Amino acid sequence: MKHIVIIGNGIAGVTAARHLRKLGDDKITIISAETKYFFSRTALMYIYMGHMTLQDTQPYENWFWEKNRIDLIQDKVESVDYSEKKLLLASKTEVSYDSLILATGAKPNMFGWKGQDLDGAQGLYSYQNLQYIEERSHLIKRAVIVGGGLIGIELAEMFLSRNIKVTFLVREKSFWNKILPNEESAMINRHIFEHHIDLRLGAELEEIIGDDSGKVKAIKIKDGEVLDCEFVGLTAGVSPNIDFLKDSDLNLGRGIKIDQTFKTNMPDVYAIGDCAEFEVPLEGRLPIEQVWYTGKMHGETVAHVIQGEEKTYKPGTWFNSAKFLDIEYQTYGMVLGQLFDGQETFYWEAPNGKISVRINFSKETMAVEGFNFMGLRARHEVCVPWIENKITLKEVIENFGAANFDPEFYKKYEAVIVQQYNEEYPNDRVELKTKKGLFSNYIQKFKRFSLTERSS
Amino acid sequence: MPDLNKVDPSIDLTSAHEHQDFSVLSKVAVAIMVIGFLILSIAVFGPGAKYPKLFLFSSFGAIAFGSLAYTFLTYFLSPSGVKNNHITTSALTAHGWLAWIMAVGLTGFYVIHYWWSHLFENWYRMMDPLSFYVRGKQTEDWIFYGVLYTFGVLIMGIRAIVKYRHSRYQIIRTCMVIFSQFFLAWLIPSLLVYFKEPEAYVNYFWPLSFKDGFPLHFQSLLQEPSIMAKFLIFWSLGLTFIGTPILTYYFGKRWYCSWVCGCGGLANTVGDPFRQNSSKKLISWKIERWMINSVLIFIVVSTGYIWYVAATAGTLKINPADHYLTKSYGFLIGMVFSGVVGTGFYPILGTRVWCRFGCPQAAILGFIQRFFSRFRITTNGGQCISCGNCSKYCEMGIDVRSYAERGANIVRASCVGCGMCATVCPRGVLNLENGPREGRINKPVSLSDIINFEEDK
Ligand SMILES: Cc1cc2nc3c(=O)[nH]c(=O)nc-3n(C[C@H](O)[C@H](O)[C@H](O)COP(=O)(O)OP(=O)(O)OC[C@H]3O[C@@H](n4cnc5c(N)ncnc54)[C@H](O)[C@@H]3O)c2cc1C
Ligand code: SF4
Ligand code: SF4
């Protein structure tokens, strides 16, 4: 019986532990500093807004761990001794391992802004960050958020729920414009204004100004404007949490360097989740993947690798989702702010300016390559096979209903989308073929299609 | 290209970046509502009987106005979307002191209503003007209760519509719930009485309305000379034996539990602020299965037994078993369970305690839903972020997340199809669907298989 130790009880580490238990009888220990029990980091905002308690965000009841013989230690790992195969914890205890999984997650980026360490300036990543904000909330009249990304807008929404004024500094000319194309980005700008958030586009933080007691009292923007505030949220992205691993022979880049099987350069040491960096990324994927489902898949795969089973990491076609205040966003295939070479785009937006569909396709073959949906839910099971099987824009538009995942009775837009297509491509007119609801036949068709493709 | 920063000022209720605070107005609205309840309380000590119209209109009017104004200020002034702020911190919705006061108050109300209803005499007299107008008769305990019930469903139904107005499923469903309570369970029975027909709550039938399956019920309806009585027999038997299996096959149990049933209607309107308090623990699920199926077996066996007794005696007329069972079931299930615990404990145990643990109708519908229906909640590939909103707001205590995060469809006997899990999911993962039964229950083993669309293993 081996002793497998996992550092970090986030989604990556916990998924690894669960699969290891399914596959074998080894002793499994998870050491994590933040909370004793695993919770969903993605739900931090809902704890603050009063939608859920910390307990509600925990996917497993507390008895789960003992029942599955997964030992939990709440402590901080100070250092790793790779040659002796043991860990030193903050409580000065030592834990030895046969296999070690590093799943230490990420931490908010700090770009060396002046005043970034003042009391009242911090990011949003951990449960401790959340508690810190909670404790100060009653003192905050205005919060400034620096960095227009997914965590920034969640933080803005959190403050709105407490009637705290929010000023939102976004360096780009439009919200999250590196990832969101202009139209979607503009839609979110409008929606942010609709919520009375003071959105400053193209605005950069110059410095954070403190008072005598070391508390935040104002910020200065690059154009010289000074804004009074009691809190500064630093949400300009995250980076791997690997500081305690530095100064050793472990191969580090921006993250912990790994091969396709999550092995590091040290024997029996693996890295997964937000802290890992692929030496050679898979085609169409980034070297560091910092989203929920990749953490899950890393964990699942590494468990098989450690148990010596055949299993390759196959994250498939890129997808993701988020929510900007009240507007949901789903994406399938890589869609960024700019089109890739040789791509063209089809974009439809509802008159209310809150719902849109974007389909990027190859100019040459007309095969669809990526989707963006705002305010409209779309079926993963349909969109991704469309991309992988290189289905043409025309066929997708005709059968768009198959992708519609909106709840029953929602307004359907298939017909207007066909109409717009016909206006834009008058020489290649289409008829609406698949309405929503007849989905399963269609799914079956594409499933079979994709399976034969793969096996041949 | 459109102007990126364009914002139409006409949609702004307030100036550009000012975040308006309506907390003072909201407090005034709550105060008006509380005054309404105070007037209602005073009425029961005498004045209600003396000045019926004054007390009837001022109390119900103030309650309606105050709560609707509060609804408007809280939910309508911001863009439509999920509005569950402060639910886990409010004293009312998170087991705080207000919740306990309300639970004690409601439970006390039910206890008096069942066992000492004469104490509410003045309320009944207050209600007489309305009762004579609609039913042509004076008010009795259940008539008063029916008006309160319908009023609650109406006002809190409007609240639910405003709160969940970003979801057309919720809007349409709530309209139907209000319609069902107002017409099927209140106006039609009242008019039946007005026209001297047998009173019948046409949205209830056996086994929930257990008496509808007992011989005595047939005896009394068959005695009536009117066509309506015959029709009511046909209606109730039709719903039990034809309507239930067919509709449940196509739509799942939701056609009844969250579109038609009055208990469900009350839970989804008056009880909506408390839906999150249902227990999600595995142990609760175990208890639930034991209890609800025991109640069902009890009803089926006892109904069978009474028919056996009636058959051997050769008459539908009242027999001791009928009498005894009607009484004890009525007491234990009808009163203690569905009323005192089921509704009285809304703020503590969540809204569907009765539907989940005790309702025989739900048991039958659930059985059909689980094994013979086209209904399921579909999970959208790998999009789930395990946040837990779906589980938290499931009134039936289903741990929806545990399915969604595995990419498994949700096919559960207890799901009433309220659709709230899909409404609150921030990632568009869940969808209530009726479709072919093939592949309805999937058992994916790994996320990697799901997102690569490989066959379920
Ligand atoms: C506010 C927020 C919202 C998000 N929303 C989404 C979303 O909607 N969708 C999405 O796909 N992704 C989202 N993400 C990203 C997602 O949460 C992460 O990708 C994911 O949680 C990473 O999981 P992990 O297991 O790699 O690491 P983590 O969840 O970070 O877990 C690492 C754990 O290791 C512990 N640890 C680290 N070092 C040590 C040490 N030396 N000793 C002991 N313990 C240690 C940490 O305390 C932490 O608990 C969000 C992130 C945040 C912060
Ligand atoms: S299904 Fe939706 S609400 Fe439920 S846990 Fe997943 S993301 Fe959250
Ligand atoms: S699973 Fe969803 S639809 Fe079913 S009862 Fe729970 S919240 Fe309602």
mmCIF file of C-alpha atoms and ligand atoms in Angstrom, chain A residues 7-13 31-34 41-42 44 75-77 103-106 124-125 151 154 241 244 272-275 290-293 320-321, chain B residues 385 427, ligand 1:
data_model
loop_
_atom_site.group_PDB
_atom_site.id
_atom_site.type_symbol
_atom_site.label_atom_id
_atom_site.label_comp_id
_atom_site.label_asym_id
_atom_site.label_seq_id
_atom_site.Cartn_x
_atom_site.Cartn_y
_atom_site.Cartn_z
ATOM 1 C CA ILE A 7 -1.209 19.224 -1.478
ATOM 2 C CA GLY A 8 -4.306 21.336 -2.045
ATOM 3 C CA ASN A 9 -7.952 20.386 -1.575
ATOM 4 C CA GLY A 10 -9.293 22.332 -4.552
ATOM 5 C CA ILE A 11 -11.166 20.727 -7.403
ATOM 6 C CA ALA A 12 -8.004 19.260 -8.926
ATOM 7 C CA GLY A 13 -6.664 17.657 -5.761
ATOM 8 C CA ILE A 31 -3.083 18.531 3.061
ATOM 9 C CA SER A 32 -4.550 21.974 2.547
ATOM 10 C CA ALA A 33 -4.281 25.249 4.373
ATOM 11 C CA GLU A 34 -7.362 27.202 3.357
ATOM 12 C CA ARG A 41 -14.144 28.306 -5.304
ATOM 13 C CA THR A 42 -16.382 29.334 -8.172
ATOM 14 C CA LEU A 44 -17.247 32.396 -3.423
ATOM 15 C CA ASP A 75 -2.068 22.761 7.546
ATOM 16 C CA LYS A 76 0.370 24.602 5.343
ATOM 17 C CA VAL A 77 3.185 22.779 3.634
ATOM 18 C CA ALA A 103 -2.448 20.852 -6.624
ATOM 19 C CA THR A 104 -1.741 24.179 -5.019
ATOM 20 C CA GLY A 105 -3.893 26.353 -7.254
ATOM 21 C CA ALA A 106 -3.241 29.986 -8.032
ATOM 22 C CA LEU A 124 -10.313 37.641 -4.520
ATOM 23 C CA TYR A 125 -9.178 34.056 -4.591
ATOM 24 C CA ILE A 151 -13.246 37.779 -11.154
ATOM 25 C CA GLU A 154 -17.948 39.062 -9.864
ATOM 26 C CA ASN A 241 0.763 29.470 -6.468
ATOM 27 C CA PHE A 244 6.991 27.700 -1.459
ATOM 28 C CA ILE A 272 -2.287 19.333 -11.628
ATOM 29 C CA GLY A 273 -4.801 22.167 -11.773
ATOM 30 C CA ASP A 274 -4.124 25.885 -11.745
ATOM 31 C CA CYS A 275 -0.512 25.490 -10.597
ATOM 32 C CA GLN A 290 -6.960 27.797 -15.035
ATOM 33 C CA VAL A 291 -10.559 26.749 -15.226
ATOM 34 C CA TRP A 292 -12.751 24.439 -13.224
ATOM 35 C CA TYR A 293 -13.267 21.603 -15.636
ATOM 36 C CA ASN A 320 -16.101 27.745 -21.083
ATOM 37 C CA SER A 321 -18.855 29.754 -19.483
ATOM 38 C CA ILE B 385 -18.878 24.537 -11.949
ATOM 39 C CA ARG B 427 -23.867 28.461 -16.156
HETATM 40 C C1 LIG C 1 -13.678 34.031 -7.578
HETATM 41 C C2 LIG C 1 -13.356 32.969 -8.572
HETATM 42 C C3 LIG C 1 -14.316 32.575 -9.499
HETATM 43 C C4 LIG C 1 -14.024 31.582 -10.424
HETATM 44 N N1 LIG C 1 -15.001 31.228 -11.308
HETATM 45 C C5 LIG C 1 -14.734 30.265 -12.211
HETATM 46 C C6 LIG C 1 -15.718 29.866 -13.138
HETATM 47 O O1 LIG C 1 -16.821 30.369 -13.135
HETATM 48 N N2 LIG C 1 -15.429 28.894 -14.034
HETATM 49 C C7 LIG C 1 -14.211 28.308 -14.064
HETATM 50 O O2 LIG C 1 -14.007 27.432 -14.896
HETATM 51 N N3 LIG C 1 -13.250 28.672 -13.198
HETATM 52 C C8 LIG C 1 -13.476 29.637 -12.274
HETATM 53 N N4 LIG C 1 -12.492 30.010 -11.404
HETATM 54 C C9 LIG C 1 -11.213 29.331 -11.476
HETATM 55 C C10 LIG C 1 -11.268 28.015 -10.717
HETATM 56 O O3 LIG C 1 -11.862 28.200 -9.490
HETATM 57 C C11 LIG C 1 -9.885 27.438 -10.552
HETATM 58 O O4 LIG C 1 -9.396 27.130 -11.812
HETATM 59 C C12 LIG C 1 -9.887 26.176 -9.724
HETATM 60 O O5 LIG C 1 -10.478 26.370 -8.478
HETATM 61 C C13 LIG C 1 -8.462 25.692 -9.522
HETATM 62 O O6 LIG C 1 -8.510 24.525 -8.749
HETATM 63 P P1 LIG C 1 -7.189 23.899 -8.124
HETATM 64 O O7 LIG C 1 -7.628 22.644 -7.483
HETATM 65 O O8 LIG C 1 -6.136 23.845 -9.153
HETATM 66 O O9 LIG C 1 -6.668 24.932 -7.060
HETATM 67 P P2 LIG C 1 -7.359 25.673 -5.822
HETATM 68 O O10 LIG C 1 -8.801 25.582 -5.877
HETATM 69 O O11 LIG C 1 -6.741 27.001 -5.777
HETATM 70 O O12 LIG C 1 -6.874 24.815 -4.582
HETATM 71 C C14 LIG C 1 -5.582 24.876 -4.123
HETATM 72 C C15 LIG C 1 -5.574 24.705 -2.632
HETATM 73 O O13 LIG C 1 -4.270 24.417 -2.211
HETATM 74 C C16 LIG C 1 -3.984 25.105 -1.042
HETATM 75 N N5 LIG C 1 -2.545 25.292 -0.934
HETATM 76 C C17 LIG C 1 -1.739 25.955 -1.768
HETATM 77 N N6 LIG C 1 -0.459 25.907 -1.325
HETATM 78 C C18 LIG C 1 -0.483 25.195 -0.185
HETATM 79 C C19 LIG C 1 0.520 24.801 0.759
HETATM 80 N N7 LIG C 1 1.780 25.149 0.589
HETATM 81 N N8 LIG C 1 0.140 24.072 1.817
HETATM 82 C C20 LIG C 1 -1.145 23.710 2.008
HETATM 83 N N9 LIG C 1 -2.126 24.047 1.145
HETATM 84 C C21 LIG C 1 -1.790 24.797 0.077
HETATM 85 C C22 LIG C 1 -4.708 26.400 -1.191
HETATM 86 O O14 LIG C 1 -4.958 26.966 0.075
HETATM 87 C C23 LIG C 1 -5.987 25.953 -1.893
HETATM 88 O O15 LIG C 1 -6.965 25.631 -0.946
HETATM 89 C C24 LIG C 1 -12.752 30.990 -10.453
HETATM 90 C C25 LIG C 1 -11.791 31.382 -9.531
HETATM 91 C C26 LIG C 1 -12.086 32.350 -8.594
HETATM 92 C C27 LIG C 1 -11.044 32.746 -7.606
#
